PDB file of C-alpha atoms in Angstrom:
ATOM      1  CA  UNK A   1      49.662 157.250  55.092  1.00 81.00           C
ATOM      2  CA  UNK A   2      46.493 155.072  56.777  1.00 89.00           C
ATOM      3  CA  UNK A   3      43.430 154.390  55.282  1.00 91.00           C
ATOM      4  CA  UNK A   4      41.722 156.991  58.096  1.00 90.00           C
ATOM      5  CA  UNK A   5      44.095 159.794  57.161  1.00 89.00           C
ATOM      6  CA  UNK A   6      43.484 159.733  53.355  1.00 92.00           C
ATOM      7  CA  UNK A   7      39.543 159.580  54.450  1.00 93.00           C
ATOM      8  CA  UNK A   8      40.266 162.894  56.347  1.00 90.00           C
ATOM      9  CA  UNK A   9      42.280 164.672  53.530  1.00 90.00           C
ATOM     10  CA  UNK A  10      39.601 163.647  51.095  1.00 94.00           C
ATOM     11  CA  UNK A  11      36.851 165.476  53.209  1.00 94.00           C
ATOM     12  CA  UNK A  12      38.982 168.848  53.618  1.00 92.00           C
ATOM     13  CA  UNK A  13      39.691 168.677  49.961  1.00 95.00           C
ATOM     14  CA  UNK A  14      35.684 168.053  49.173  1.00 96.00           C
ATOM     15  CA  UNK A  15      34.918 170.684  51.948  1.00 95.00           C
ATOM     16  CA  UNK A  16      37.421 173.118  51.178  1.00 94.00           C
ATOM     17  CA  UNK A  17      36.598 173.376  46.953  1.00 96.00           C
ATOM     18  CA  UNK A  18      33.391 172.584  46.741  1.00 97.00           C
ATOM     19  CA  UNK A  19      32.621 176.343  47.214  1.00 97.00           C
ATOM     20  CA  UNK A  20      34.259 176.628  43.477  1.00 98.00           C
ATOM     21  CA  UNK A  21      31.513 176.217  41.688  1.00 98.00           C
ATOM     22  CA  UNK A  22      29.652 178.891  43.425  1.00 98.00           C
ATOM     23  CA  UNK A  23      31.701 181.227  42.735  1.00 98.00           C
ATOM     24  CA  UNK A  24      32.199 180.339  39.338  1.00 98.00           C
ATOM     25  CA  UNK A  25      28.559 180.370  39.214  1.00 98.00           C
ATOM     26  CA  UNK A  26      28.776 184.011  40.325  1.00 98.00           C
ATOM     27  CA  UNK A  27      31.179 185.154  38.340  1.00 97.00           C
ATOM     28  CA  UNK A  28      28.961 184.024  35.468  1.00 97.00           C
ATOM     29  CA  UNK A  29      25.797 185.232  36.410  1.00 97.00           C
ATOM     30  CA  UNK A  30      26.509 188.295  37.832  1.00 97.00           C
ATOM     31  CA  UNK A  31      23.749 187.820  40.225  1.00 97.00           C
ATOM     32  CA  UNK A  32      23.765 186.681  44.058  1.00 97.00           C
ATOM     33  CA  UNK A  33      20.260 187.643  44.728  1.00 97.00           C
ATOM     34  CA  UNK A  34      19.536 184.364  46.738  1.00 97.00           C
ATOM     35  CA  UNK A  35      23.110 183.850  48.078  1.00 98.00           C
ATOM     36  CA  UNK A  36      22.739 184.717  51.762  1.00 98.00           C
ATOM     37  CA  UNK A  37      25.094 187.623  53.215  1.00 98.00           C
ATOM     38  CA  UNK A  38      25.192 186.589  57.042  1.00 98.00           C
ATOM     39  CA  UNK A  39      26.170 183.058  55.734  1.00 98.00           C
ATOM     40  CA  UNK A  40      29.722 184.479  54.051  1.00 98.00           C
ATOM     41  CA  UNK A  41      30.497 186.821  57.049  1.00 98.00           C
ATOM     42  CA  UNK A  42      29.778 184.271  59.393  1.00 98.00           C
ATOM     43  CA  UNK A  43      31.473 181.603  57.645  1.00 97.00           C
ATOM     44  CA  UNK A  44      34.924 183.494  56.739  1.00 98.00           C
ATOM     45  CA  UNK A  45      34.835 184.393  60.238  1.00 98.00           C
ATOM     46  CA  UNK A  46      34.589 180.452  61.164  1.00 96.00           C
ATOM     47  CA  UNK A  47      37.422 179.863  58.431  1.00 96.00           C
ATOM     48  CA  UNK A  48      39.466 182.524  59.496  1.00 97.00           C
ATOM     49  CA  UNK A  49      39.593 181.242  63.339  1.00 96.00           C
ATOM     50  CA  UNK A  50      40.248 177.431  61.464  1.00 93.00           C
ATOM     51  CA  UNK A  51      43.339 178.919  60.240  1.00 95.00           C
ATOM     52  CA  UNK A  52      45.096 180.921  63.126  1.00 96.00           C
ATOM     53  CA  UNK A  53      43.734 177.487  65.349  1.00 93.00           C
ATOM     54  CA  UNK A  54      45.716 175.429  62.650  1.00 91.00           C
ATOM     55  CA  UNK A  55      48.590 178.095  62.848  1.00 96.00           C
ATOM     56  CA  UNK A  56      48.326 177.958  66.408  1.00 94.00           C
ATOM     57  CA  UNK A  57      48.932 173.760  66.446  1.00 91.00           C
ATOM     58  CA  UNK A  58      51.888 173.861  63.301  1.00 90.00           C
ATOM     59  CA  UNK A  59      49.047 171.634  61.667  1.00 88.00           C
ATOM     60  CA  UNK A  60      49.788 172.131  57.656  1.00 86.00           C
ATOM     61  CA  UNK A  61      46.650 170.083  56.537  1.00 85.00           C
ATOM     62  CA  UNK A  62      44.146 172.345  58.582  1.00 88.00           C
ATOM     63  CA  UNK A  63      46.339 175.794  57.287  1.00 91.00           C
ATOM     64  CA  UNK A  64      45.880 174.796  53.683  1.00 91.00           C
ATOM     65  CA  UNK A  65      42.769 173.668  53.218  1.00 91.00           C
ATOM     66  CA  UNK A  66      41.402 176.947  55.467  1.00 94.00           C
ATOM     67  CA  UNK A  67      43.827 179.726  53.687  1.00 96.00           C
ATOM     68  CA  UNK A  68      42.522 178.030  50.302  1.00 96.00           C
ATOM     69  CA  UNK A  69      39.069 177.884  51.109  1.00 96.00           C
ATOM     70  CA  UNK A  70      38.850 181.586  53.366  1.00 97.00           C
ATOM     71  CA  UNK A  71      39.963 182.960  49.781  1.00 97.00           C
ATOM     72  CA  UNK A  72      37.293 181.556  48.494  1.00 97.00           C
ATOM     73  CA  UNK A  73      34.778 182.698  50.893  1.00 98.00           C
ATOM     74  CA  UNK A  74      35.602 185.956  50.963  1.00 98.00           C
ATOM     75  CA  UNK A  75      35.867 186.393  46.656  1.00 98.00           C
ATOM     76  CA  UNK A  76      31.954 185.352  47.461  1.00 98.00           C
ATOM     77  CA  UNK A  77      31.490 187.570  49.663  1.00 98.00           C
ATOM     78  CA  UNK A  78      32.825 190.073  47.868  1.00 98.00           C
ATOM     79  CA  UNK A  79      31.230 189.651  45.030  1.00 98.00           C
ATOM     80  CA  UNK A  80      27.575 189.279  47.058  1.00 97.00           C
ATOM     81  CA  UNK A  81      28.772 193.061  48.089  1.00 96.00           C
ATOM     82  CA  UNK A  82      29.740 194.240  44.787  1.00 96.00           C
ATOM     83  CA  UNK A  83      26.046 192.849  43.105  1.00 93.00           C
ATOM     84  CA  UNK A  84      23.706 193.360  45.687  1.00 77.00           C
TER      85      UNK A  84
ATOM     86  CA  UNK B   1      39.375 173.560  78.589  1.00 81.00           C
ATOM     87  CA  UNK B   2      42.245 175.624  77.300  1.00 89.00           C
ATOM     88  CA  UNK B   3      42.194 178.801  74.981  1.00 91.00           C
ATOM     89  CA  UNK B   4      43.087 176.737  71.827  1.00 90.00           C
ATOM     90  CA  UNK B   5      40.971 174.290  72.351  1.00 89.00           C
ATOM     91  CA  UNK B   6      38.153 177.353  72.827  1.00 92.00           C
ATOM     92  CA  UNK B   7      39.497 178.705  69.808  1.00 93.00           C
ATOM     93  CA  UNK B   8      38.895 174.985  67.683  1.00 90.00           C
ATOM     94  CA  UNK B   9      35.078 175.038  68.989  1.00 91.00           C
ATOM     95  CA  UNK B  10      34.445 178.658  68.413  1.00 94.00           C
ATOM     96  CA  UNK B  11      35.548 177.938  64.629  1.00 94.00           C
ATOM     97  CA  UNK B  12      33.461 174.726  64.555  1.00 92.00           C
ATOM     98  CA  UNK B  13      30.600 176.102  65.683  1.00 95.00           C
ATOM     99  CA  UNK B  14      30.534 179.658  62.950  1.00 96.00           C
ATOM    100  CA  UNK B  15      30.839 177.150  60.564  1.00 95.00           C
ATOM    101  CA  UNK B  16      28.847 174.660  60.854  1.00 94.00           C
ATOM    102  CA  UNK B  17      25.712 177.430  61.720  1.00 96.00           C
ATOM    103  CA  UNK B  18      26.759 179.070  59.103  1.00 97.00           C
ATOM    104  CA  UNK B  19      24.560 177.658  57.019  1.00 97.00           C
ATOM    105  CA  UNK B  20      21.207 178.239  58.837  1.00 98.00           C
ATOM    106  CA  UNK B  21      21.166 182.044  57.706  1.00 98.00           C
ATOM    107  CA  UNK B  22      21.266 180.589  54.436  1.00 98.00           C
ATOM    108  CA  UNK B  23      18.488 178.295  54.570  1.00 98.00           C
ATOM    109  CA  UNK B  24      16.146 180.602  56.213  1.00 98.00           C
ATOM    110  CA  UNK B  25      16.519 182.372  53.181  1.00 98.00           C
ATOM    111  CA  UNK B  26      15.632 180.219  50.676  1.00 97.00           C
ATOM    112  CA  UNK B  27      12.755 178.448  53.309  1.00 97.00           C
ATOM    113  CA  UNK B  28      11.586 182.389  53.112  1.00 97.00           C
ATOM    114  CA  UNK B  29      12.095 183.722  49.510  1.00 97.00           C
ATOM    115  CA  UNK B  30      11.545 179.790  47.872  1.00 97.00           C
ATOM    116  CA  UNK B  31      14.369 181.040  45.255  1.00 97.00           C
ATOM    117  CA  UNK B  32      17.652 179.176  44.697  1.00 97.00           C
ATOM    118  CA  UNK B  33      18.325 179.963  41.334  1.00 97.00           C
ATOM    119  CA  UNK B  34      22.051 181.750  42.406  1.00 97.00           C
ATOM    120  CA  UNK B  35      22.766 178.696  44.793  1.00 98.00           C
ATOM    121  CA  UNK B  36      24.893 176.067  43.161  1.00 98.00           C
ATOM    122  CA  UNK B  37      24.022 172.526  43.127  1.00 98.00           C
ATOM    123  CA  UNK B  38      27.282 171.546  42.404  1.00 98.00           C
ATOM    124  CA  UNK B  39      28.564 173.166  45.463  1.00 98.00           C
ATOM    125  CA  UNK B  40      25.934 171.569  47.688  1.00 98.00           C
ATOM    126  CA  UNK B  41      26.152 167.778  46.101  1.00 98.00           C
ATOM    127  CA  UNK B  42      29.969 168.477  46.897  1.00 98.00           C
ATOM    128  CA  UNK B  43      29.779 169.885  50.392  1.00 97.00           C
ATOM    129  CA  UNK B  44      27.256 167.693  51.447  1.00 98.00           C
ATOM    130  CA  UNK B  45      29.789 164.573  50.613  1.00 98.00           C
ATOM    131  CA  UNK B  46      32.638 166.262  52.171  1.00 96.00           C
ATOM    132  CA  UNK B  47      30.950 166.950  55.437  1.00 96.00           C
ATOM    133  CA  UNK B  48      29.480 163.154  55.068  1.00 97.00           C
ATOM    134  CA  UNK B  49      32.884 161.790  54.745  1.00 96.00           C
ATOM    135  CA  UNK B  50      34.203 164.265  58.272  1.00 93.00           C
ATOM    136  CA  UNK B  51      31.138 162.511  59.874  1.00 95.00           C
ATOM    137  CA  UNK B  52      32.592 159.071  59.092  1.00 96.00           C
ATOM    138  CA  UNK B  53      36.411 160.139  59.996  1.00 93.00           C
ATOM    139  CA  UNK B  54      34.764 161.363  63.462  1.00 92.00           C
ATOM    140  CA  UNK B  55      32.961 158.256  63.790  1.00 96.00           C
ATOM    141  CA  UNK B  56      36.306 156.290  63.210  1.00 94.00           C
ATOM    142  CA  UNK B  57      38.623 158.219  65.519  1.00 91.00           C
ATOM    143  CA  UNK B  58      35.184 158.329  67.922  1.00 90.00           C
ATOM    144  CA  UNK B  59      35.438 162.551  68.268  1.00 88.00           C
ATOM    145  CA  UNK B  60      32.602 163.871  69.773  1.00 86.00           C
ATOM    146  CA  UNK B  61      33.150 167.883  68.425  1.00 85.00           C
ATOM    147  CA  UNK B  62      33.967 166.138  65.054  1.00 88.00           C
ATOM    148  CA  UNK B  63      30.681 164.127  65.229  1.00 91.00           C
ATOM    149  CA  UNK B  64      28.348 166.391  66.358  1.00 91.00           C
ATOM    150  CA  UNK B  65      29.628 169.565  64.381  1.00 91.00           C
ATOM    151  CA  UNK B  66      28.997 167.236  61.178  1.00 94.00           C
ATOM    152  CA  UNK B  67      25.964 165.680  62.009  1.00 96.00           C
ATOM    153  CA  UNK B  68      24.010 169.245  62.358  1.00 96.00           C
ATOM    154  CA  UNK B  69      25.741 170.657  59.424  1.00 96.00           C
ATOM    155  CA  UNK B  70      25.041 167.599  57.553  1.00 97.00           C
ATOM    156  CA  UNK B  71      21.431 168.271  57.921  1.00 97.00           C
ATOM    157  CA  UNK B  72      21.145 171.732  57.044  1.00 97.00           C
ATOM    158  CA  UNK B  73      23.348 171.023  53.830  1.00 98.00           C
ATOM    159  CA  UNK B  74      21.249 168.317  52.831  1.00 98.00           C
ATOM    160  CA  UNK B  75      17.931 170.491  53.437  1.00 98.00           C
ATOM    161  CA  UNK B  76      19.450 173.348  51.634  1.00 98.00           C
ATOM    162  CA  UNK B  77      20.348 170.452  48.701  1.00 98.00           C
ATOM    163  CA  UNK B  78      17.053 169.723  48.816  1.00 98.00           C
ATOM    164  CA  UNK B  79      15.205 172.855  48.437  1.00 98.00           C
ATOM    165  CA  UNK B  80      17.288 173.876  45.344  1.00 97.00           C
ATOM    166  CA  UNK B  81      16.399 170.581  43.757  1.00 96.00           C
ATOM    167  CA  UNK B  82      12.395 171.012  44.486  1.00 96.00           C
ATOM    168  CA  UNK B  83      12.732 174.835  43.672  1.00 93.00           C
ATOM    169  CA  UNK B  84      14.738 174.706  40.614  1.00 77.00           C
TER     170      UNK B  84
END
């Protein structure tokens, strides 16, 4: 693997987890007062068309990293829901 | 410009704008105390790192889409450090 692909993977994989520690933040605090709603929706939506393109183009790099990080997305989203 | 390609730039762009909802919120309300740091120290990397791997394999969508959400990661970064 070249130098440019490990540079890639290492973005997705900073990308795709660093929402982690908001939700664990969440899940803590109960409270998502000053997370914004429109962001989640909008952003699972983005996520969500990220992974049927990826499906689309048999690209397992760009189906992984989206299906890990629209679960994400959407437990934050759900939770924003749940607590607001 | 074919539908998948469509479909690529219609993901880009909901999530890389994603984030503007997000910081009109906190520009508005000047509370980030349910933001995570953590998650924007960690995003803002990631997305830093995409910008380089576009710069390298010289892709404009890739560029540009990380560029703008670059900025609004690092202004969101900054407000929860000033307002925490």
């Amino acid at each position: 693997m070249d130098k440019i692909t490990v540079l890639g993977l290492a973005a997705g994989a900073l990308t795709t987890f660093s929402f982690v520690p908001q939700l664990v933040k969440i899940v803590r605090s109960k409270s998502t007062h000053d997370i914004s709603l429109a962001m989640y929706i909008v952003i699972s939506t983005g996520i969500l068309l990220w992974l049927i393109y990826g499906l689309i183009i048999s690209d397992i790099p760009v189906i992984v990293a989206n299906a890990v990080a629209l679960f994400i997305t959407i437990a934050i989203l759900s939770l924003k829901i749940r607590y607001h």
